[in-house]
């Protein structure tokens, strides 16, 4: 369907956009709307325009509305139909991480060539190497491949490739379950595979084939419409350039850890409805410890902190106790992520405190 002559001729029509979203979802790729004619995700409330607005505090996703880009992506057929029939001008974005995708993003920006030490991060290019003609991401990707004795991924006709309106190229690959590569941006620092070659993976999204923006169409190249497995040599390069998540040891979680259980005791030792509500959400968080990816950790932590905030507002435990025990549970499941965990907890607790929770009734 994607990339057929009929689809290309009708790109931008309501049926084409919805058909594209459904096709992506059928591949198991969660999708989300892009603002009409734009490459940016569509917001759904005024607060989303502010930098401080948190996905945790936003009620859009819980109500089945699009919001917060790839964080709200879905494969649900009815939801997609509702979104795109209501807003036929939306483009289609694909959430790369849950889709198991790594997309190599090759650019053709007319910018000056940097110094030799910045062309291939971590790889010195000796003065005897002739760089005449090197001008963009196609050239640096080809150079990297040549150094490894491999053909350039830009010429890989065994996988889905999509030409961008600016003349660049998106090269789509799939990765095995349990292997997590991170996007070049969105993790606090910029990491490129090569000059003018970025990576779209976990923590990011890619524009679906056939999507039209103001500058043109994201048009498939060649006949292949499915991503091939990520080549081994390319996976090794992504690991070398810092795009591979450090695997966490897989352990079996047995309920909540002792320090987190203190919060349950403070709320009634597990006997009251408030304590049971708290124990349930804390256990969901700590059980993520044995699942390095795909456990929905952030959503579960959001829910736990929101619930704890409601219990604090309802008078069942103190704010300090709740925050401390949430930190214990979250750190148990995801050690090494204190900044993200703390921000998530505080934002969700603040939202929950505005809705006092009384599990046993008023």
XYZ file of C-alpha atoms in Angstrom:
362
model
C 0.000 0.000 0.000
C 2.573 2.569 1.103
C 4.449 3.954 -1.843
C 2.136 2.662 -4.561
C 1.524 5.080 -7.403
C -2.086 5.491 -6.339
C -1.064 6.273 -2.759
C 1.533 8.793 -3.899
C -0.975 10.547 -6.121
C -3.414 10.850 -3.212
C -0.977 11.679 -0.417
C -2.405 14.369 1.828
C -6.037 13.317 1.348
C -7.906 12.186 4.453
C -8.108 8.560 3.310
C -4.400 8.408 2.525
C -3.351 9.730 5.944
C -5.656 7.366 7.814
C -4.653 4.470 5.573
C -0.997 5.198 6.314
C -1.635 5.270 10.063
C -3.516 1.964 9.897
C -0.826 0.366 7.748
C 1.888 1.357 10.222
C -0.193 0.073 13.141
C -0.691 -3.228 11.323
C 3.107 -3.611 11.271
C 3.071 -3.279 15.062
C 4.357 0.303 14.959
C 2.609 2.685 17.387
C 1.752 5.956 15.646
C 0.823 9.488 16.693
C -0.424 12.555 14.815
C 1.802 15.299 13.424
C 0.524 18.845 13.053
C -0.856 19.427 9.528
C 1.971 20.112 7.101
C 4.551 19.891 9.892
C 7.151 17.468 11.175
C 6.274 18.192 14.809
C 3.755 16.252 16.951
C 0.286 17.686 17.353
C -0.591 18.973 20.809
C -4.083 18.771 22.213
C -4.290 21.362 24.974
C -2.994 24.865 25.537
C -0.669 23.735 28.305
C 1.232 21.540 25.852
C 2.709 24.685 24.340
C 4.573 25.359 27.580
C 7.965 23.783 28.243
C 7.020 22.916 31.814
C 3.906 20.938 30.920
C 4.351 17.295 31.877
C 2.845 14.290 30.177
C 2.097 12.985 33.660
C -0.135 15.903 34.596
C -1.860 16.043 31.206
C -5.249 14.342 31.044
C -5.354 14.037 27.257
C -3.892 10.558 26.880
C -5.970 9.092 29.700
C -9.058 10.423 27.908
C -8.022 8.834 24.597
C -6.852 12.061 22.973
C -3.569 12.502 21.143
C -0.928 14.421 23.072
C 2.795 14.488 23.868
C 3.938 12.981 20.599
C 5.436 9.511 20.689
C 4.542 9.119 24.376
C 0.899 8.873 23.297
C 1.418 6.682 20.229
C -0.927 3.736 19.750
C -1.826 0.878 17.426
C -5.491 0.835 18.436
C -7.603 0.810 15.261
C -10.607 2.660 16.680
C -8.456 5.359 18.251
C -6.572 5.977 15.015
C -9.807 6.156 13.060
C -11.204 8.704 15.501
C -8.079 10.857 15.418
C -7.616 11.003 11.660
C -11.276 11.196 10.673
C -11.627 14.184 12.996
C -8.371 15.749 11.783
C -7.711 14.542 8.229
C -4.811 16.960 7.768
C -2.680 15.254 10.408
C 0.577 13.640 9.332
C 1.760 10.316 10.724
C 4.635 9.798 13.140
C 5.972 6.407 14.261
C 7.289 5.870 17.793
C 10.571 4.081 17.106
C 11.305 2.461 20.469
C 8.068 0.492 20.971
C 8.100 -0.348 17.256
C 11.535 -1.973 17.559
C 12.965 0.339 14.910
C 16.294 2.035 14.338
C 16.230 4.584 11.519
C 19.406 6.073 10.103
C 18.670 9.710 9.237
C 20.919 11.010 6.457
C 20.905 14.778 5.893
C 21.968 17.031 3.037
C 22.336 20.358 4.824
C 24.411 22.940 2.911
C 26.776 23.629 5.796
C 30.587 23.846 5.878
C 32.435 20.568 6.358
C 33.819 20.345 9.921
C 37.309 19.362 10.948
C 38.501 15.812 10.374
C 38.039 14.953 14.044
C 34.297 15.674 13.826
C 33.386 13.866 10.615
C 33.256 10.384 12.167
C 32.923 10.644 15.968
C 35.679 8.691 17.680
C 37.455 7.775 14.432
C 40.512 9.847 13.463
C 40.782 10.552 9.748
C 44.417 10.837 8.763
C 45.652 13.627 6.565
C 46.475 11.238 3.716
C 42.745 10.425 3.280
C 41.415 12.552 0.430
C 38.133 14.175 1.474
C 37.604 16.067 -1.748
C 33.897 16.094 -2.616
C 32.687 15.229 0.886
C 29.680 17.471 1.393
C 26.864 15.771 3.341
C 25.588 12.770 5.263
C 25.562 10.491 2.235
C 29.321 10.990 1.961
C 30.118 10.485 5.644
C 27.961 7.356 5.867
C 29.682 5.966 2.777
C 33.065 6.794 4.306
C 32.199 4.987 7.536
C 30.962 1.946 5.624
C 34.087 1.896 3.442
C 36.336 1.965 6.515
C 34.490 -1.125 7.759
C 34.562 -2.852 4.389
C 30.790 -2.667 4.016
C 28.422 -1.147 1.419
C 26.730 2.102 2.377
C 23.324 1.634 4.039
C 22.049 4.387 1.739
C 22.310 1.837 -1.085
C 20.686 -1.008 0.866
C 17.723 -2.011 -1.292
C 16.859 -4.891 1.073
C 15.235 -2.523 3.572
C 12.716 0.307 3.631
C 14.269 3.613 2.573
C 12.385 6.907 2.471
C 13.498 10.052 0.638
C 12.894 13.237 2.622
C 11.662 16.491 1.057
C 15.092 18.077 1.585
C 16.843 15.303 -0.352
C 17.964 13.322 2.671
C 17.203 9.677 3.364
C 15.656 7.644 6.178
C 16.980 4.073 6.259
C 14.726 1.836 8.361
C 15.964 -1.232 10.249
C 14.438 -3.445 12.917
C 16.157 -4.701 16.051
C 15.614 -7.811 18.117
C 13.500 -7.698 21.261
C 15.519 -6.732 24.319
C 18.069 -4.646 22.391
C 17.567 -0.931 22.959
C 19.212 1.780 20.917
C 18.666 5.439 21.787
C 17.981 8.350 19.466
C 20.736 10.860 18.757
C 18.771 13.573 20.536
C 16.410 13.750 23.468
C 18.724 12.186 26.048
C 20.440 15.348 27.225
C 23.215 15.358 24.665
C 23.712 15.175 20.938
C 25.146 11.932 19.597
C 25.577 11.381 15.890
C 26.650 8.306 13.970
C 28.539 10.606 11.604
C 28.437 14.229 10.526
C 24.927 14.831 9.127
C 23.920 11.266 10.049
C 21.638 10.944 13.073
C 19.770 8.029 14.643
C 16.048 7.758 15.366
C 15.360 5.017 17.897
C 14.078 4.694 21.462
C 13.074 8.096 22.806
C 12.202 9.476 19.396
C 9.975 9.159 16.369
C 10.213 9.034 12.589
C 7.870 10.363 9.929
C 5.905 7.610 8.204
C 6.315 6.937 4.480
C 3.813 8.845 2.382
C 3.391 11.726 4.843
C 3.187 15.170 3.258
C 4.617 18.275 4.885
C 4.763 21.834 3.554
C 8.054 21.178 1.769
C 7.073 17.901 0.099
C 6.457 14.193 0.584
C 8.339 11.490 2.456
C 8.520 9.147 -0.496
C 9.644 5.475 -0.367
C 12.625 4.560 -2.528
C 12.764 1.350 -4.546
C 10.384 -1.571 -4.070
C 11.088 -2.723 -0.500
C 8.515 -1.633 2.085
C 9.675 -3.526 5.185
C 12.663 -2.890 7.477
C 15.450 -5.455 7.335
C 17.324 -6.576 10.463
C 19.944 -4.063 11.573
C 23.300 -5.150 10.094
C 25.768 -6.386 12.693
C 28.495 -3.942 11.715
C 26.078 -1.030 11.981
C 24.880 -2.214 15.405
C 28.510 -2.257 16.517
C 28.991 1.299 15.291
C 25.882 2.441 17.146
C 27.242 0.854 20.310
C 30.600 2.547 19.749
C 28.971 5.973 19.363
C 26.955 5.615 22.576
C 23.528 4.789 21.138
C 23.207 1.374 22.792
C 21.574 1.258 26.200
C 23.692 -0.516 28.794
C 21.802 -3.743 29.500
C 20.442 -3.998 33.009
C 20.820 -7.305 34.850
C 17.569 -9.234 34.670
C 16.348 -10.131 38.117
C 13.080 -11.479 39.333
C 11.216 -8.997 41.475
C 9.413 -10.341 44.519
C 6.953 -7.624 45.453
C 8.121 -4.324 46.878
C 11.521 -3.977 48.607
C 11.592 -3.563 52.394
C 12.119 0.217 52.435
C 9.263 0.788 50.018
C 7.043 -1.484 52.106
C 7.387 1.006 54.957
C 5.057 3.287 53.009
C 2.434 0.565 53.031
C 2.843 0.125 56.783
C 2.473 3.880 57.267
C -0.790 3.737 55.337
C -2.212 0.925 57.422
C 0.032 -2.107 57.108
C -1.735 -3.445 54.053
C -5.034 -3.868 55.877
C -6.834 -0.724 54.690
C -8.049 0.144 51.211
C -5.532 3.009 51.128
C -2.667 0.653 51.928
C -3.802 -1.864 49.342
C -4.006 0.865 46.698
C -0.488 2.026 47.511
C 0.950 -1.494 47.609
C -0.569 -2.305 44.228
C 1.022 0.646 42.428
C 4.393 0.312 44.197
C 4.563 -3.361 43.264
C 3.895 -2.515 39.615
C 6.894 -0.184 39.703
C 9.311 -2.611 41.362
C 8.272 -5.488 39.104
C 9.798 -3.548 36.204
C 13.231 -4.437 37.615
C 13.271 -7.739 35.751
C 12.228 -6.215 32.430
C 14.813 -3.872 30.875
C 12.486 -2.605 28.115
C 8.792 -2.597 27.284
C 7.579 -2.816 30.886
C 5.865 0.564 30.831
C 8.017 1.716 33.746
C 7.431 5.435 33.283
C 3.658 5.059 33.061
C 3.623 2.840 36.141
C 5.762 5.284 38.097
C 3.464 8.116 36.988
C 0.463 6.180 38.256
C 2.131 5.298 41.559
C 3.198 8.879 42.224
C -0.208 10.239 41.238
C -1.876 7.750 43.581
C 0.550 8.607 46.392
C -0.124 12.312 45.870
C -3.841 11.650 46.228
C -3.297 9.635 49.403
C -1.155 12.427 50.853
C -3.895 14.946 50.079
C -6.397 12.569 51.681
C -4.349 12.477 54.908
C -3.163 8.852 54.767
C 0.610 9.548 54.833
C 3.013 12.487 54.749
C 4.431 14.010 51.569
C 8.010 13.276 52.627
C 7.272 9.624 53.349
C 5.468 9.163 50.053
C 8.222 10.753 48.003
C 10.958 8.829 49.796
C 9.284 5.463 49.310
C 8.479 6.182 45.680
C 12.164 6.968 45.127
C 13.143 3.687 46.793
C 10.783 1.666 44.609
C 11.742 3.462 41.376
C 15.479 3.280 42.057
C 15.136 -0.423 42.777
C 13.624 -0.901 39.314
C 15.753 1.590 37.364
C 19.068 2.332 39.108
C 21.129 5.064 37.515
C 18.245 7.330 36.469
C 17.800 9.597 39.546
C 17.147 12.857 37.705
C 14.392 11.471 35.475
C 12.852 9.498 38.334
C 12.775 12.486 40.695
C 11.223 14.768 38.088
C 8.550 12.195 37.254
C 7.642 11.584 40.891
C 7.379 15.240 41.827
C 5.308 16.147 38.784
C 2.878 13.251 39.236
C 2.568 13.761 42.976
C 1.753 17.424 42.418
C -0.981 16.419 39.977
C -2.323 13.752 42.342
C -2.390 16.134 45.304
C -5.015 18.195 43.483
C -7.363 15.188 43.576
C -7.480 13.844 47.189
C -7.918 10.081 47.165
C -10.187 8.293 49.653
C -10.187 4.582 48.704
C -12.496 3.723 51.601
C -15.012 6.386 50.667
C -15.616 9.897 52.023
